[in-house]
C-alpha cells in the first residue's frame, strides 16, 4: 500500500487511538480491503508517506522479513530539504548514529566507539528550487534529493540530512520546522529479491505530487541516467 503522511501503521501495544477518529494503515487495510490479518514486513514512521509492504500470512511475512534482515531489500526515498545541496558533495553519507542520552526516541550522530551503529545513505541531488509553501519558509532555497539507505537505523535519513546541514522540510524533531504542513520524506521505491513466488521479485514505485508542488522554479541538477543511458532508476554506484 501507499501510506499517507501522518498515519501510524497500527495502534501499537497499548491499542489507544491518538484521537477518536484516528485511522491507521491497519484500519484502512482491514476496513477498506477486508484484510484484517495482514502483517507489516517493515517499519515506516508515521510522519513519512510512501510504500509499505504487508504480508497475508506468517510464511510470506517471514520470507520478506528475512530479505530485510539479509539486506536484500533495496529502498529509495524522496526528500525535500532546506538549502541548495551542492552536486556530488554528499554522494555517500557514512556517519554512525545512536540514541540521544535520556531519550527513547531521538537519534544523533554518535561514534562507533561511543555506542553508535554504522549507517550509510547514498544521496543524489535531483533538483534545486525555492519553496512554494505558504508561511515562514516561502521562497527559501530547497533541494529535492533521492536517498537510498544502505542500513536501517531509526531516523537515519532525517539525521543524515541534518548532519550535512540540510534538514528535511517539515521535520519538527530535527529541523524545528513546525510550520510546514508535512514531513517531506516519501518512500518512493521498494525492491525485494528473490521472493519465493513465481515472479521472484517485487519492484514497486510510488510517486508523490506533493514534492513537485512544493518546489518552485525547479532546475535539474543530477538527474538519474535514463534507460537509454543504461540507468535503472537507482543511484549509480561510484565508478559504474
GROMACS .gro file of C-alpha atoms in nm:
model
  240
    1UNK     CA    1   0.000   0.000   0.000
    2UNK     CA    2   0.095   0.368  -0.028
    3UNK     CA    3   0.066   0.512   0.321
    4UNK     CA    4  -0.030   0.879   0.359
    5UNK     CA    5   0.182   1.104   0.579
    6UNK     CA    6   0.088   1.138   0.948
    7UNK     CA    7  -0.071   0.793   0.958
    8UNK     CA    8   0.052   0.528   1.202
    9UNK     CA    9   0.094   0.166   1.098
   10UNK     CA   10  -0.124   0.040   1.382
   11UNK     CA   11  -0.233   0.124   1.736
   12UNK     CA   12   0.076  -0.022   1.897
   13UNK     CA   13   0.093  -0.228   2.212
   14UNK     CA   14  -0.144  -0.011   2.415
   15UNK     CA   15  -0.418  -0.012   2.147
   16UNK     CA   16  -0.504   0.351   2.218
   17UNK     CA   17  -0.603   0.595   1.944
   18UNK     CA   18  -0.444   0.941   1.949
   19UNK     CA   19  -0.785   1.091   1.873
   20UNK     CA   20  -1.136   0.950   1.837
   21UNK     CA   21  -1.145   0.928   1.457
   22UNK     CA   22  -0.783   0.821   1.402
   23UNK     CA   23  -0.740   0.561   1.127
   24UNK     CA   24  -0.419   0.363   1.100
   25UNK     CA   25  -0.279   0.181   0.797
   26UNK     CA   26  -0.401  -0.144   0.956
   27UNK     CA   27  -0.752   0.003   0.991
   28UNK     CA   28  -0.757   0.101   0.624
   29UNK     CA   29  -0.649  -0.244   0.508
   30UNK     CA   30  -0.900  -0.418   0.735
   31UNK     CA   31  -1.199  -0.192   0.670
   32UNK     CA   32  -1.138  -0.095   0.309
   33UNK     CA   33  -0.992  -0.419   0.176
   34UNK     CA   34  -1.110  -0.683   0.422
   35UNK     CA   35  -0.752  -0.773   0.510
   36UNK     CA   36  -0.764  -0.778   0.888
   37UNK     CA   37  -0.482  -1.029   0.945
   38UNK     CA   38  -0.206  -0.866   0.747
   39UNK     CA   39   0.142  -0.844   0.894
   40UNK     CA   40   0.363  -0.545   0.819
   41UNK     CA   41   0.704  -0.654   0.693
   42UNK     CA   42   0.899  -0.340   0.784
   43UNK     CA   43   0.864  -0.007   0.961
   44UNK     CA   44   0.767   0.333   0.822
   45UNK     CA   45   0.750   0.634   1.053
   46UNK     CA   46   0.403   0.779   1.098
   47UNK     CA   47   0.513   1.114   0.952
   48UNK     CA   48   0.663   0.951   0.640
   49UNK     CA   49   0.448   0.871   0.337
   50UNK     CA   50   0.504   0.603   0.077
   51UNK     CA   51   0.534   0.234   0.006
   52UNK     CA   52   0.453  -0.006   0.287
   53UNK     CA   53   0.472  -0.383   0.245
   54UNK     CA   54   0.236  -0.618   0.427
   55UNK     CA   55   0.201  -0.996   0.409
   56UNK     CA   56  -0.117  -1.203   0.419
   57UNK     CA   57   0.025  -1.489   0.627
   58UNK     CA   58   0.315  -1.582   0.855
   59UNK     CA   59   0.511  -1.764   0.584
   60UNK     CA   60   0.505  -1.467   0.349
   61UNK     CA   61   0.592  -1.227   0.633
   62UNK     CA   62   0.885  -1.447   0.736
   63UNK     CA   63   1.017  -1.469   0.380
   64UNK     CA   64   1.001  -1.093   0.329
   65UNK     CA   65   1.139  -1.024   0.676
   66UNK     CA   66   1.435  -1.249   0.604
   67UNK     CA   67   1.523  -1.044   0.295
   68UNK     CA   68   1.520  -0.727   0.503
   69UNK     CA   69   1.749  -0.893   0.759
   70UNK     CA   70   1.989  -1.005   0.484
   71UNK     CA   71   1.981  -0.655   0.329
   72UNK     CA   72   1.830  -0.794   0.010
   73UNK     CA   73   1.566  -0.522   0.026
   74UNK     CA   74   1.653  -0.205  -0.162
   75UNK     CA   75   1.472   0.116  -0.068
   76UNK     CA   76   1.460   0.462  -0.219
   77UNK     CA   77   1.317   0.782  -0.073
   78UNK     CA   78   1.243   1.134  -0.189
   79UNK     CA   79   1.334   1.415   0.049
   80UNK     CA   80   1.282   1.788   0.017
   81UNK     CA   81   1.548   1.965   0.220
   82UNK     CA   82   1.638   2.321   0.311
   83UNK     CA   83   1.912   2.487   0.106
   84UNK     CA   84   2.084   2.404  -0.221
   85UNK     CA   85   2.287   2.088  -0.172
   86UNK     CA   86   2.595   2.101  -0.399
   87UNK     CA   87   2.600   1.824  -0.659
   88UNK     CA   88   2.818   1.528  -0.566
   89UNK     CA   89   2.946   1.662  -0.236
   90UNK     CA   90   2.750   1.412  -0.029
   91UNK     CA   91   2.726   1.116  -0.268
   92UNK     CA   92   2.756   0.881   0.029
   93UNK     CA   93   2.692   0.985   0.386
   94UNK     CA   94   2.878   0.743   0.613
   95UNK     CA   95   2.805   0.854   0.969
   96UNK     CA   96   2.725   0.628   1.266
   97UNK     CA   97   2.420   0.724   1.467
   98UNK     CA   98   2.276   0.631   1.802
   99UNK     CA   99   2.022   0.734   2.064
  100UNK     CA  100   2.042   1.069   2.240
  101UNK     CA  101   2.116   1.016   2.607
  102UNK     CA  102   1.800   1.031   2.812
  103UNK     CA  103   1.568   0.989   2.513
  104UNK     CA  104   1.400   0.675   2.384
  105UNK     CA  105   1.309   0.850   2.059
  106UNK     CA  106   1.576   1.096   1.940
  107UNK     CA  107   1.880   0.988   1.740
  108UNK     CA  108   2.203   1.176   1.667
  109UNK     CA  109   2.549   1.125   1.513
  110UNK     CA  110   2.742   0.904   1.753
  111UNK     CA  111   3.089   0.750   1.702
  112UNK     CA  112   3.113   0.371   1.696
  113UNK     CA  113   3.347   0.391   1.996
  114UNK     CA  114   3.067   0.553   2.196
  115UNK     CA  115   2.797   0.304   2.105
  116UNK     CA  116   2.686   0.439   1.769
  117UNK     CA  117   2.584   0.200   1.491
  118UNK     CA  118   2.713   0.213   1.134
  119UNK     CA  119   2.481   0.398   0.897
  120UNK     CA  120   2.524   0.481   0.530
  121UNK     CA  121   2.298   0.672   0.291
  122UNK     CA  122   2.353   0.726  -0.082
  123UNK     CA  123   2.248   1.076  -0.192
  124UNK     CA  124   2.158   1.217  -0.534
  125UNK     CA  125   2.067   1.583  -0.580
  126UNK     CA  126   1.782   1.579  -0.832
  127UNK     CA  127   1.668   1.942  -0.834
  128UNK     CA  128   1.723   2.289  -0.691
  129UNK     CA  129   1.446   2.544  -0.649
  130UNK     CA  130   1.263   2.751  -0.391
  131UNK     CA  131   0.985   2.650  -0.156
  132UNK     CA  132   0.633   2.720  -0.278
  133UNK     CA  133   0.488   2.654   0.068
  134UNK     CA  134   0.293   2.929   0.237
  135UNK     CA  135   0.425   3.060   0.566
  136UNK     CA  136   0.765   3.115   0.720
  137UNK     CA  137   0.963   2.924   0.459
  138UNK     CA  138   0.807   3.059   0.140
  139UNK     CA  139   1.072   3.121  -0.131
  140UNK     CA  140   1.358   2.974   0.072
  141UNK     CA  141   1.614   2.772  -0.131
  142UNK     CA  142   1.545   2.399  -0.130
  143UNK     CA  143   1.669   2.078  -0.291
  144UNK     CA  144   1.493   1.760  -0.397
  145UNK     CA  145   1.706   1.462  -0.301
  146UNK     CA  146   1.693   1.094  -0.383
  147UNK     CA  147   1.808   0.890  -0.084
  148UNK     CA  148   1.895   0.521  -0.065
  149UNK     CA  149   1.967   0.392   0.286
  150UNK     CA  150   2.233   0.121   0.294
  151UNK     CA  151   2.144   0.045   0.655
  152UNK     CA  152   1.822   0.069   0.853
  153UNK     CA  153   1.875   0.282   1.162
  154UNK     CA  154   1.593   0.472   1.330
  155UNK     CA  155   1.551   0.820   1.179
  156UNK     CA  156   1.862   0.756   0.969
  157UNK     CA  157   1.763   0.971   0.672
  158UNK     CA  158   1.644   1.257   0.890
  159UNK     CA  159   1.962   1.255   1.100
  160UNK     CA  160   2.191   1.227   0.798
  161UNK     CA  161   2.021   1.517   0.620
  162UNK     CA  162   2.051   1.727   0.933
  163UNK     CA  163   2.415   1.619   0.965
  164UNK     CA  164   2.511   1.754   0.622
  165UNK     CA  165   2.347   2.086   0.706
  166UNK     CA  166   2.031   2.035   0.500
  167UNK     CA  167   1.748   1.913   0.726
  168UNK     CA  168   1.424   1.787   0.578
  169UNK     CA  169   1.143   2.037   0.528
  170UNK     CA  170   0.863   1.977   0.777
  171UNK     CA  171   1.081   1.790   1.026
  172UNK     CA  172   0.977   1.931   1.361
  173UNK     CA  173   1.211   1.699   1.550
  174UNK     CA  174   1.540   1.761   1.369
  175UNK     CA  175   1.478   2.084   1.174
  176UNK     CA  176   1.250   2.252   1.429
  177UNK     CA  177   1.013   2.315   1.137
  178UNK     CA  178   0.661   2.312   1.276
  179UNK     CA  179   0.533   2.549   1.009
  180UNK     CA  180   0.529   2.322   0.702
  181UNK     CA  181   0.218   2.106   0.670
  182UNK     CA  182   0.403   1.774   0.643
  183UNK     CA  183   0.737   1.599   0.672
  184UNK     CA  184   0.868   1.594   0.316
  185UNK     CA  185   1.003   1.240   0.322
  186UNK     CA  186   0.845   0.977   0.097
  187UNK     CA  187   0.926   0.608   0.048
  188UNK     CA  188   0.930   0.606  -0.332
  189UNK     CA  189   1.060   0.263  -0.433
  190UNK     CA  190   1.100  -0.083  -0.281
  191UNK     CA  191   1.260  -0.389  -0.434
  192UNK     CA  192   1.282  -0.735  -0.278
  193UNK     CA  193   1.461  -1.024  -0.446
  194UNK     CA  194   1.450  -1.320  -0.457
  195UNK     CA  195   1.096  -1.383  -0.337
  196UNK     CA  196   0.951  -1.737  -0.307
  197UNK     CA  197   0.683  -1.663  -0.567
  198UNK     CA  198   0.652  -1.718  -0.940
  199UNK     CA  199   0.774  -1.369  -1.034
  200UNK     CA  200   1.068  -1.398  -0.795
  201UNK     CA  201   1.092  -1.023  -0.734
  202UNK     CA  202   0.892  -0.730  -0.604
  203UNK     CA  203   0.979  -0.390  -0.750
  204UNK     CA  204   0.724  -0.120  -0.669
  205UNK     CA  205   0.732   0.257  -0.728
  206UNK     CA  206   0.503   0.525  -0.583
  207UNK     CA  207   0.548   0.887  -0.683
  208UNK     CA  208   0.424   1.181  -0.473
  209UNK     CA  209   0.296   1.506  -0.627
  210UNK     CA  210   0.343   1.697  -0.301
  211UNK     CA  211   0.714   1.736  -0.375
  212UNK     CA  212   0.671   1.885  -0.723
  213UNK     CA  213   0.403   2.122  -0.594
  214UNK     CA  214   0.624   2.237  -0.306
  215UNK     CA  215   0.922   2.331  -0.525
  216UNK     CA  216   0.907   2.643  -0.744
  217UNK     CA  217   1.145   2.709  -1.031
  218UNK     CA  218   1.287   2.358  -1.018
  219UNK     CA  219   1.612   2.310  -1.212
  220UNK     CA  220   1.765   1.967  -1.279
  221UNK     CA  221   2.098   1.913  -1.103
  222UNK     CA  222   2.188   1.542  -1.116
  223UNK     CA  223   1.905   1.362  -1.297
  224UNK     CA  224   1.932   0.985  -1.296
  225UNK     CA  225   2.057   0.818  -1.615
  226UNK     CA  226   1.771   0.724  -1.846
  227UNK     CA  227   1.705   0.366  -1.958
  228UNK     CA  228   1.865   0.453  -2.291
  229UNK     CA  229   2.176   0.558  -2.100
  230UNK     CA  230   2.181   0.232  -1.906
  231UNK     CA  231   2.004   0.363  -1.598
  232UNK     CA  232   1.769   0.151  -1.390
  233UNK     CA  233   1.620   0.420  -1.166
  234UNK     CA  234   1.861   0.358  -0.880
  235UNK     CA  235   2.150   0.579  -0.774
  236UNK     CA  236   2.457   0.458  -0.968
  237UNK     CA  237   2.739   0.324  -0.755
  238UNK     CA  238   3.068   0.516  -0.780
  239UNK     CA  239   3.266   0.411  -1.083
  240UNK     CA  240   2.968   0.243  -1.254
   0.00000   0.00000   0.00000
